[in-house]
Protein backbone atom coordinates (compact mmCIF):
# COMPACT_ATOMS: atom_id res chain seq x y z
CA UNK A 1 0.00 0.00 0.00
CA UNK A 2 1.30 3.48 -0.90
CA UNK A 3 2.17 5.88 1.94
CA UNK A 4 -0.71 8.19 2.86
CA UNK A 5 0.93 11.29 1.42
CA UNK A 6 1.40 9.60 -1.96
CA UNK A 7 -2.25 8.57 -1.94
CA UNK A 8 -3.15 12.18 -1.11
CA UNK A 9 -1.13 13.49 -4.06
CA UNK A 10 -2.75 10.91 -6.33
CA UNK A 11 -6.19 11.99 -5.14
CA UNK A 12 -5.42 15.66 -5.73
CA UNK A 13 -3.98 14.96 -9.17
CA UNK A 14 -7.20 13.23 -10.19
CA UNK A 15 -9.63 15.88 -9.00
CA UNK A 16 -7.94 19.30 -8.86
CA UNK A 17 -8.02 19.88 -12.64
CA UNK A 18 -11.83 19.57 -12.49
CA UNK A 19 -12.02 22.17 -9.76
CA UNK A 20 -9.72 24.41 -11.81
CA UNK A 21 -12.03 24.00 -14.80
CA UNK A 22 -14.92 25.33 -12.76
CA UNK A 23 -12.89 28.31 -11.60
CA UNK A 24 -11.65 28.98 -15.15
CA UNK A 25 -15.27 29.10 -16.25
CA UNK A 26 -16.02 31.63 -13.51
CA UNK A 27 -12.99 33.82 -14.12
CA UNK A 28 -12.75 33.92 -17.91
CA UNK A 29 -16.09 33.11 -19.51
CA UNK A 30 -18.23 35.23 -17.24
CA UNK A 31 -15.93 38.26 -17.38
CA UNK A 32 -15.76 38.19 -21.18
CA UNK A 33 -19.48 37.59 -21.73
CA UNK A 34 -20.92 39.93 -19.13
CA UNK A 35 -18.63 42.96 -18.88
CA UNK A 36 -20.50 45.96 -20.33
CA UNK A 37 -18.98 47.70 -23.36
CA UNK A 38 -18.87 51.48 -23.16
CA UNK A 39 -18.79 53.43 -26.42
CA UNK A 40 -17.00 56.66 -27.11
CA UNK A 41 -14.00 58.39 -25.60
CA UNK A 42 -14.21 59.57 -22.03
CA UNK A 43 -12.03 61.96 -20.04
CA UNK A 44 -9.33 60.29 -17.99
CA UNK A 45 -10.14 60.56 -14.28
CA UNK A 46 -8.28 59.58 -11.15
CA UNK A 47 -8.98 55.93 -10.37
CA UNK A 48 -11.26 55.34 -7.40
CA UNK A 49 -12.24 52.01 -5.89
CA UNK A 50 -15.88 52.33 -6.88
CA UNK A 51 -17.76 49.69 -8.90
CA UNK A 52 -18.78 50.68 -12.42
CA UNK A 53 -21.56 48.10 -12.50
CA UNK A 54 -23.33 45.71 -10.15
CA UNK A 55 -25.69 42.75 -10.41
CA UNK A 56 -27.97 41.57 -7.61
CA UNK A 57 -29.60 38.21 -6.94
CA UNK A 58 -28.37 36.93 -10.27
CA UNK A 59 -28.08 33.57 -11.96
CA UNK A 60 -25.89 33.02 -15.02
CA UNK A 61 -26.03 29.74 -16.94
CA UNK A 62 -23.88 28.33 -19.71
CA UNK A 63 -25.03 25.52 -21.99
CA UNK A 64 -23.21 23.14 -24.31
CA UNK A 65 -24.00 22.88 -28.01
CA UNK A 66 -26.38 20.00 -27.29
CA UNK A 67 -28.34 22.14 -24.86
CA UNK A 68 -27.06 20.48 -21.68
CA UNK A 69 -26.19 22.68 -18.71
CA UNK A 70 -22.45 23.11 -18.19
CA UNK A 71 -22.16 25.95 -15.70
CA UNK A 72 -24.38 27.86 -13.30
CA UNK A 73 -23.18 30.82 -11.25
CA UNK A 74 -25.36 32.43 -8.61
CA UNK A 75 -24.65 35.22 -6.18
CA UNK A 76 -26.33 37.76 -3.96
CA UNK A 77 -24.38 40.60 -5.57
CA UNK A 78 -21.51 41.09 -8.03
CA UNK A 79 -19.39 44.23 -8.37
CA UNK A 80 -16.77 45.14 -10.97
CA UNK A 81 -14.03 47.55 -9.90
CA UNK A 82 -12.34 49.24 -12.88
CA UNK A 83 -9.41 50.62 -10.88
CA UNK A 84 -8.17 47.13 -10.00
CA UNK A 85 -10.06 45.32 -12.80
CA UNK A 86 -11.46 42.80 -10.33
CA UNK A 87 -14.85 41.17 -10.01
CA UNK A 88 -16.26 40.42 -6.55
CA UNK A 89 -19.22 38.12 -5.92
CA UNK A 90 -20.99 37.93 -2.57
CA UNK A 91 -22.17 34.47 -1.47
CA UNK A 92 -20.95 32.84 -4.66
CA UNK A 93 -22.51 29.51 -5.62
CA UNK A 94 -20.93 27.77 -8.61
CA UNK A 95 -22.03 24.49 -10.16
CA UNK A 96 -19.97 23.05 -13.02
CA UNK A 97 -20.91 19.93 -15.00
CA UNK A 98 -18.11 18.25 -16.97
CA UNK A 99 -18.62 16.38 -20.26
CA UNK A 100 -18.39 13.11 -18.30
CA UNK A 101 -21.35 14.35 -16.18
CA UNK A 102 -19.10 14.89 -13.16
CA UNK A 103 -20.39 17.72 -10.99
CA UNK A 104 -18.23 20.19 -9.10
CA UNK A 105 -19.88 22.59 -6.65
CA UNK A 106 -18.04 25.55 -5.13
CA UNK A 107 -19.39 27.99 -2.56
CA UNK A 108 -17.85 30.85 -0.60
CA UNK A 109 -18.90 34.01 1.18
CA UNK A 110 -16.95 35.91 -1.49
CA UNK A 111 -15.28 35.08 -4.81
CA UNK A 112 -12.75 37.50 -6.32
CA UNK A 113 -11.32 37.26 -9.83
CA UNK A 114 -8.62 39.43 -11.41
CA UNK A 115 -9.12 41.03 -14.81
CA UNK A 116 -7.53 38.42 -17.07
CA UNK A 117 -9.05 35.50 -15.17
CA UNK A 118 -5.67 34.04 -14.22
CA UNK A 119 -6.39 34.13 -10.48
CA UNK A 120 -9.52 33.37 -8.46
CA UNK A 121 -9.83 33.64 -4.70
CA UNK A 122 -12.56 32.02 -2.62
CA UNK A 123 -12.80 33.55 0.85
CA UNK A 124 -14.98 32.84 3.84
CA UNK A 125 -16.20 29.28 4.29
CA UNK A 126 -14.69 28.24 0.95
CA UNK A 127 -16.03 24.81 0.07
CA UNK A 128 -15.38 22.85 -3.14
CA UNK A 129 -16.91 19.41 -3.70
CA UNK A 130 -16.32 17.17 -6.68
CA UNK A 131 -19.28 14.84 -6.42
CA UNK A 132 -18.95 11.08 -6.87
CA UNK A 133 -18.82 10.07 -10.54
CA UNK A 134 -19.46 6.75 -12.25
CA UNK A 135 -16.79 5.94 -14.84
CA UNK A 136 -17.54 2.62 -16.50
CA UNK A 137 -17.67 0.01 -13.78
CA UNK A 138 -15.79 2.22 -11.34
CA UNK A 139 -17.06 4.92 -9.02
CA UNK A 140 -14.78 7.88 -8.33
CA UNK A 141 -15.43 8.91 -4.76
CA UNK A 142 -16.44 12.44 -3.95
CA UNK A 143 -13.65 14.73 -2.76
CA UNK A 144 -14.23 17.69 -0.49
CA UNK A 145 -12.03 20.77 0.09
CA UNK A 146 -12.75 23.14 2.98
CA UNK A 147 -10.87 26.24 4.05
CA UNK A 148 -11.46 29.87 4.89
CA UNK A 149 -9.36 30.71 1.83
CA UNK A 150 -8.50 29.01 -1.46
CA UNK A 151 -6.42 30.79 -4.13
CA UNK A 152 -6.32 29.28 -7.62
CA UNK A 153 -3.70 30.27 -10.21
CA UNK A 154 -5.24 29.10 -13.46
CA UNK A 155 -2.34 29.57 -15.89
CA UNK A 156 0.15 27.71 -13.70
CA UNK A 157 -2.51 25.28 -12.39
CA UNK A 158 -1.76 25.86 -8.73
CA UNK A 159 -4.03 26.04 -5.69
CA UNK A 160 -2.76 27.56 -2.47
CA UNK A 161 -4.03 28.40 0.97
CA UNK A 162 -2.17 29.99 3.85
CA UNK A 163 -5.03 29.00 6.16
CA UNK A 164 -5.97 25.55 7.51
CA UNK A 165 -7.30 23.17 4.86
CA UNK A 166 -9.28 19.94 5.23
CA UNK A 167 -9.52 17.49 2.35
CA UNK A 168 -11.87 14.52 2.60
CA UNK A 169 -12.30 11.60 0.25
CA UNK A 170 -14.34 8.67 1.45
CA UNK A 171 -12.92 7.64 4.82
CA UNK A 172 -9.64 9.52 4.27
CA UNK A 173 -9.26 13.00 5.71
CA UNK A 174 -6.13 15.16 5.51
CA UNK A 175 -5.70 18.38 7.49
CA UNK A 176 -2.91 20.90 7.32
CA UNK A 177 -2.23 24.44 8.45
CA UNK A 178 -1.61 25.41 4.81
CA UNK A 179 -1.54 23.83 1.36
CA UNK A 180 0.33 24.40 -1.89
CA UNK A 181 -0.71 22.19 -4.80
CA UNK A 182 1.02 22.20 -8.19
CA UNK A 183 -1.01 20.26 -10.72
CA UNK A 184 1.63 20.46 -13.47
CA UNK A 185 4.32 19.07 -11.19
CA UNK A 186 1.88 16.68 -9.43
CA UNK A 187 3.23 17.94 -6.10
CA UNK A 188 1.14 18.65 -3.01
CA UNK A 189 2.71 20.27 0.03
CA UNK A 190 1.02 20.52 3.42
CA UNK A 191 2.56 22.20 6.42
CA UNK A 192 1.91 22.95 10.05
CA UNK A 193 1.12 19.74 11.86
CA UNK A 194 -0.31 17.68 9.02
CA UNK A 195 -2.80 15.08 10.21
CA UNK A 196 -4.32 12.25 8.18
CA UNK A 197 -7.15 9.95 9.26
CA UNK A 198 -7.82 6.65 7.44
CA UNK A 199 -10.57 4.10 7.53
CA UNK A 200 -13.76 3.72 9.56
CA UNK A 201 -11.70 3.25 12.69
CA UNK A 202 -10.34 6.76 12.39
CA UNK A 203 -6.66 5.75 12.51
CA UNK A 204 -4.52 8.87 12.46
CA UNK A 205 -0.97 9.54 11.35
GROMACS .gro file of C-alpha atoms in nm:
model
  205
    1UNK     CA    1   0.000   0.000   0.000
    2UNK     CA    2   0.130   0.348  -0.090
    3UNK     CA    3   0.217   0.588   0.194
    4UNK     CA    4  -0.071   0.819   0.286
    5UNK     CA    5   0.093   1.129   0.142
    6UNK     CA    6   0.140   0.960  -0.196
    7UNK     CA    7  -0.225   0.857  -0.194
    8UNK     CA    8  -0.315   1.218  -0.111
    9UNK     CA    9  -0.113   1.349  -0.406
   10UNK     CA   10  -0.275   1.091  -0.633
   11UNK     CA   11  -0.619   1.199  -0.514
   12UNK     CA   12  -0.542   1.566  -0.573
   13UNK     CA   13  -0.398   1.496  -0.917
   14UNK     CA   14  -0.720   1.323  -1.019
   15UNK     CA   15  -0.963   1.588  -0.900
   16UNK     CA   16  -0.794   1.930  -0.886
   17UNK     CA   17  -0.802   1.988  -1.264
   18UNK     CA   18  -1.183   1.957  -1.249
   19UNK     CA   19  -1.202   2.217  -0.976
   20UNK     CA   20  -0.972   2.441  -1.181
   21UNK     CA   21  -1.203   2.400  -1.480
   22UNK     CA   22  -1.492   2.533  -1.276
   23UNK     CA   23  -1.289   2.831  -1.160
   24UNK     CA   24  -1.165   2.898  -1.515
   25UNK     CA   25  -1.527   2.910  -1.625
   26UNK     CA   26  -1.602   3.163  -1.351
   27UNK     CA   27  -1.299   3.382  -1.412
   28UNK     CA   28  -1.275   3.392  -1.791
   29UNK     CA   29  -1.609   3.311  -1.951
   30UNK     CA   30  -1.823   3.523  -1.724
   31UNK     CA   31  -1.593   3.826  -1.738
   32UNK     CA   32  -1.576   3.819  -2.118
   33UNK     CA   33  -1.948   3.759  -2.173
   34UNK     CA   34  -2.092   3.993  -1.913
   35UNK     CA   35  -1.863   4.296  -1.888
   36UNK     CA   36  -2.050   4.596  -2.033
   37UNK     CA   37  -1.898   4.770  -2.336
   38UNK     CA   38  -1.887   5.148  -2.316
   39UNK     CA   39  -1.879   5.343  -2.642
   40UNK     CA   40  -1.700   5.666  -2.711
   41UNK     CA   41  -1.400   5.839  -2.560
   42UNK     CA   42  -1.421   5.957  -2.203
   43UNK     CA   43  -1.203   6.196  -2.004
   44UNK     CA   44  -0.933   6.029  -1.799
   45UNK     CA   45  -1.014   6.056  -1.428
   46UNK     CA   46  -0.828   5.958  -1.115
   47UNK     CA   47  -0.898   5.593  -1.037
   48UNK     CA   48  -1.126   5.534  -0.740
   49UNK     CA   49  -1.224   5.201  -0.589
   50UNK     CA   50  -1.588   5.233  -0.688
   51UNK     CA   51  -1.776   4.969  -0.890
   52UNK     CA   52  -1.878   5.068  -1.242
   53UNK     CA   53  -2.156   4.810  -1.250
   54UNK     CA   54  -2.333   4.571  -1.015
   55UNK     CA   55  -2.569   4.275  -1.041
   56UNK     CA   56  -2.797   4.157  -0.761
   57UNK     CA   57  -2.960   3.821  -0.694
   58UNK     CA   58  -2.837   3.693  -1.027
   59UNK     CA   59  -2.808   3.357  -1.196
   60UNK     CA   60  -2.589   3.302  -1.502
   61UNK     CA   61  -2.603   2.974  -1.694
   62UNK     CA   62  -2.388   2.833  -1.971
   63UNK     CA   63  -2.503   2.552  -2.199
   64UNK     CA   64  -2.321   2.314  -2.431
   65UNK     CA   65  -2.400   2.288  -2.801
   66UNK     CA   66  -2.638   2.000  -2.729
   67UNK     CA   67  -2.834   2.214  -2.486
   68UNK     CA   68  -2.706   2.048  -2.168
   69UNK     CA   69  -2.619   2.268  -1.871
   70UNK     CA   70  -2.245   2.311  -1.819
   71UNK     CA   71  -2.216   2.595  -1.570
   72UNK     CA   72  -2.438   2.786  -1.330
   73UNK     CA   73  -2.318   3.082  -1.125
   74UNK     CA   74  -2.536   3.243  -0.861
   75UNK     CA   75  -2.465   3.522  -0.618
   76UNK     CA   76  -2.633   3.776  -0.396
   77UNK     CA   77  -2.438   4.060  -0.557
   78UNK     CA   78  -2.151   4.109  -0.803
   79UNK     CA   79  -1.939   4.423  -0.837
   80UNK     CA   80  -1.677   4.514  -1.097
   81UNK     CA   81  -1.403   4.755  -0.990
   82UNK     CA   82  -1.234   4.924  -1.288
   83UNK     CA   83  -0.941   5.062  -1.088
   84UNK     CA   84  -0.817   4.713  -1.000
   85UNK     CA   85  -1.006   4.532  -1.280
   86UNK     CA   86  -1.146   4.280  -1.033
   87UNK     CA   87  -1.485   4.117  -1.001
   88UNK     CA   88  -1.626   4.042  -0.655
   89UNK     CA   89  -1.922   3.812  -0.592
   90UNK     CA   90  -2.099   3.793  -0.257
   91UNK     CA   91  -2.217   3.447  -0.147
   92UNK     CA   92  -2.095   3.284  -0.466
   93UNK     CA   93  -2.251   2.951  -0.562
   94UNK     CA   94  -2.093   2.777  -0.861
   95UNK     CA   95  -2.203   2.449  -1.016
   96UNK     CA   96  -1.997   2.305  -1.302
   97UNK     CA   97  -2.091   1.993  -1.500
   98UNK     CA   98  -1.811   1.825  -1.697
   99UNK     CA   99  -1.862   1.638  -2.026
  100UNK     CA  100  -1.839   1.311  -1.830
  101UNK     CA  101  -2.135   1.435  -1.618
  102UNK     CA  102  -1.910   1.489  -1.316
  103UNK     CA  103  -2.039   1.772  -1.099
  104UNK     CA  104  -1.823   2.019  -0.910
  105UNK     CA  105  -1.988   2.259  -0.665
  106UNK     CA  106  -1.804   2.555  -0.513
  107UNK     CA  107  -1.939   2.799  -0.256
  108UNK     CA  108  -1.785   3.085  -0.060
  109UNK     CA  109  -1.890   3.401   0.118
  110UNK     CA  110  -1.695   3.591  -0.149
  111UNK     CA  111  -1.528   3.508  -0.481
  112UNK     CA  112  -1.275   3.750  -0.632
  113UNK     CA  113  -1.132   3.726  -0.983
  114UNK     CA  114  -0.862   3.943  -1.141
  115UNK     CA  115  -0.912   4.103  -1.481
  116UNK     CA  116  -0.753   3.842  -1.707
  117UNK     CA  117  -0.905   3.550  -1.517
  118UNK     CA  118  -0.567   3.404  -1.422
  119UNK     CA  119  -0.639   3.413  -1.048
  120UNK     CA  120  -0.952   3.337  -0.846
  121UNK     CA  121  -0.983   3.364  -0.470
  122UNK     CA  122  -1.256   3.202  -0.262
  123UNK     CA  123  -1.280   3.355   0.085
  124UNK     CA  124  -1.498   3.284   0.384
  125UNK     CA  125  -1.620   2.928   0.429
  126UNK     CA  126  -1.469   2.824   0.095
  127UNK     CA  127  -1.603   2.481   0.007
  128UNK     CA  128  -1.538   2.285  -0.314
  129UNK     CA  129  -1.691   1.941  -0.370
  130UNK     CA  130  -1.632   1.717  -0.668
  131UNK     CA  131  -1.928   1.484  -0.642
  132UNK     CA  132  -1.895   1.108  -0.687
  133UNK     CA  133  -1.882   1.007  -1.054
  134UNK     CA  134  -1.946   0.675  -1.225
  135UNK     CA  135  -1.679   0.594  -1.484
  136UNK     CA  136  -1.754   0.262  -1.650
  137UNK     CA  137  -1.767   0.001  -1.378
  138UNK     CA  138  -1.579   0.222  -1.134
  139UNK     CA  139  -1.706   0.492  -0.902
  140UNK     CA  140  -1.478   0.788  -0.833
  141UNK     CA  141  -1.543   0.891  -0.476
  142UNK     CA  142  -1.644   1.244  -0.395
  143UNK     CA  143  -1.365   1.473  -0.276
  144UNK     CA  144  -1.423   1.769  -0.049
  145UNK     CA  145  -1.203   2.077   0.009
  146UNK     CA  146  -1.275   2.314   0.298
  147UNK     CA  147  -1.087   2.624   0.405
  148UNK     CA  148  -1.146   2.987   0.489
  149UNK     CA  149  -0.936   3.071   0.183
  150UNK     CA  150  -0.850   2.901  -0.146
  151UNK     CA  151  -0.642   3.079  -0.413
  152UNK     CA  152  -0.632   2.928  -0.762
  153UNK     CA  153  -0.370   3.027  -1.021
  154UNK     CA  154  -0.524   2.910  -1.346
  155UNK     CA  155  -0.234   2.957  -1.589
  156UNK     CA  156   0.015   2.771  -1.370
  157UNK     CA  157  -0.251   2.528  -1.239
  158UNK     CA  158  -0.176   2.586  -0.873
  159UNK     CA  159  -0.403   2.604  -0.569
  160UNK     CA  160  -0.276   2.756  -0.247
  161UNK     CA  161  -0.403   2.840   0.097
  162UNK     CA  162  -0.217   2.999   0.385
  163UNK     CA  163  -0.503   2.900   0.616
  164UNK     CA  164  -0.597   2.555   0.751
  165UNK     CA  165  -0.730   2.317   0.486
  166UNK     CA  166  -0.928   1.994   0.523
  167UNK     CA  167  -0.952   1.749   0.235
  168UNK     CA  168  -1.187   1.452   0.260
  169UNK     CA  169  -1.230   1.160   0.025
  170UNK     CA  170  -1.434   0.867   0.145
  171UNK     CA  171  -1.292   0.764   0.482
  172UNK     CA  172  -0.964   0.952   0.427
  173UNK     CA  173  -0.926   1.300   0.571
  174UNK     CA  174  -0.613   1.516   0.551
  175UNK     CA  175  -0.570   1.838   0.749
  176UNK     CA  176  -0.291   2.090   0.732
  177UNK     CA  177  -0.223   2.444   0.845
  178UNK     CA  178  -0.161   2.541   0.481
  179UNK     CA  179  -0.154   2.383   0.136
  180UNK     CA  180   0.033   2.440  -0.189
  181UNK     CA  181  -0.071   2.219  -0.480
  182UNK     CA  182   0.102   2.220  -0.819
  183UNK     CA  183  -0.101   2.026  -1.072
  184UNK     CA  184   0.163   2.046  -1.347
  185UNK     CA  185   0.432   1.907  -1.119
  186UNK     CA  186   0.188   1.668  -0.943
  187UNK     CA  187   0.323   1.794  -0.610
  188UNK     CA  188   0.114   1.865  -0.301
  189UNK     CA  189   0.271   2.027   0.003
  190UNK     CA  190   0.102   2.052   0.342
  191UNK     CA  191   0.256   2.220   0.642
  192UNK     CA  192   0.191   2.295   1.005
  193UNK     CA  193   0.112   1.974   1.186
  194UNK     CA  194  -0.031   1.768   0.902
  195UNK     CA  195  -0.280   1.508   1.021
  196UNK     CA  196  -0.432   1.225   0.818
  197UNK     CA  197  -0.715   0.995   0.926
  198UNK     CA  198  -0.782   0.665   0.744
  199UNK     CA  199  -1.057   0.410   0.753
  200UNK     CA  200  -1.376   0.372   0.956
  201UNK     CA  201  -1.170   0.325   1.269
  202UNK     CA  202  -1.034   0.676   1.239
  203UNK     CA  203  -0.666   0.575   1.251
  204UNK     CA  204  -0.452   0.887   1.246
  205UNK     CA  205  -0.097   0.954   1.135
   0.00000   0.00000   0.00000
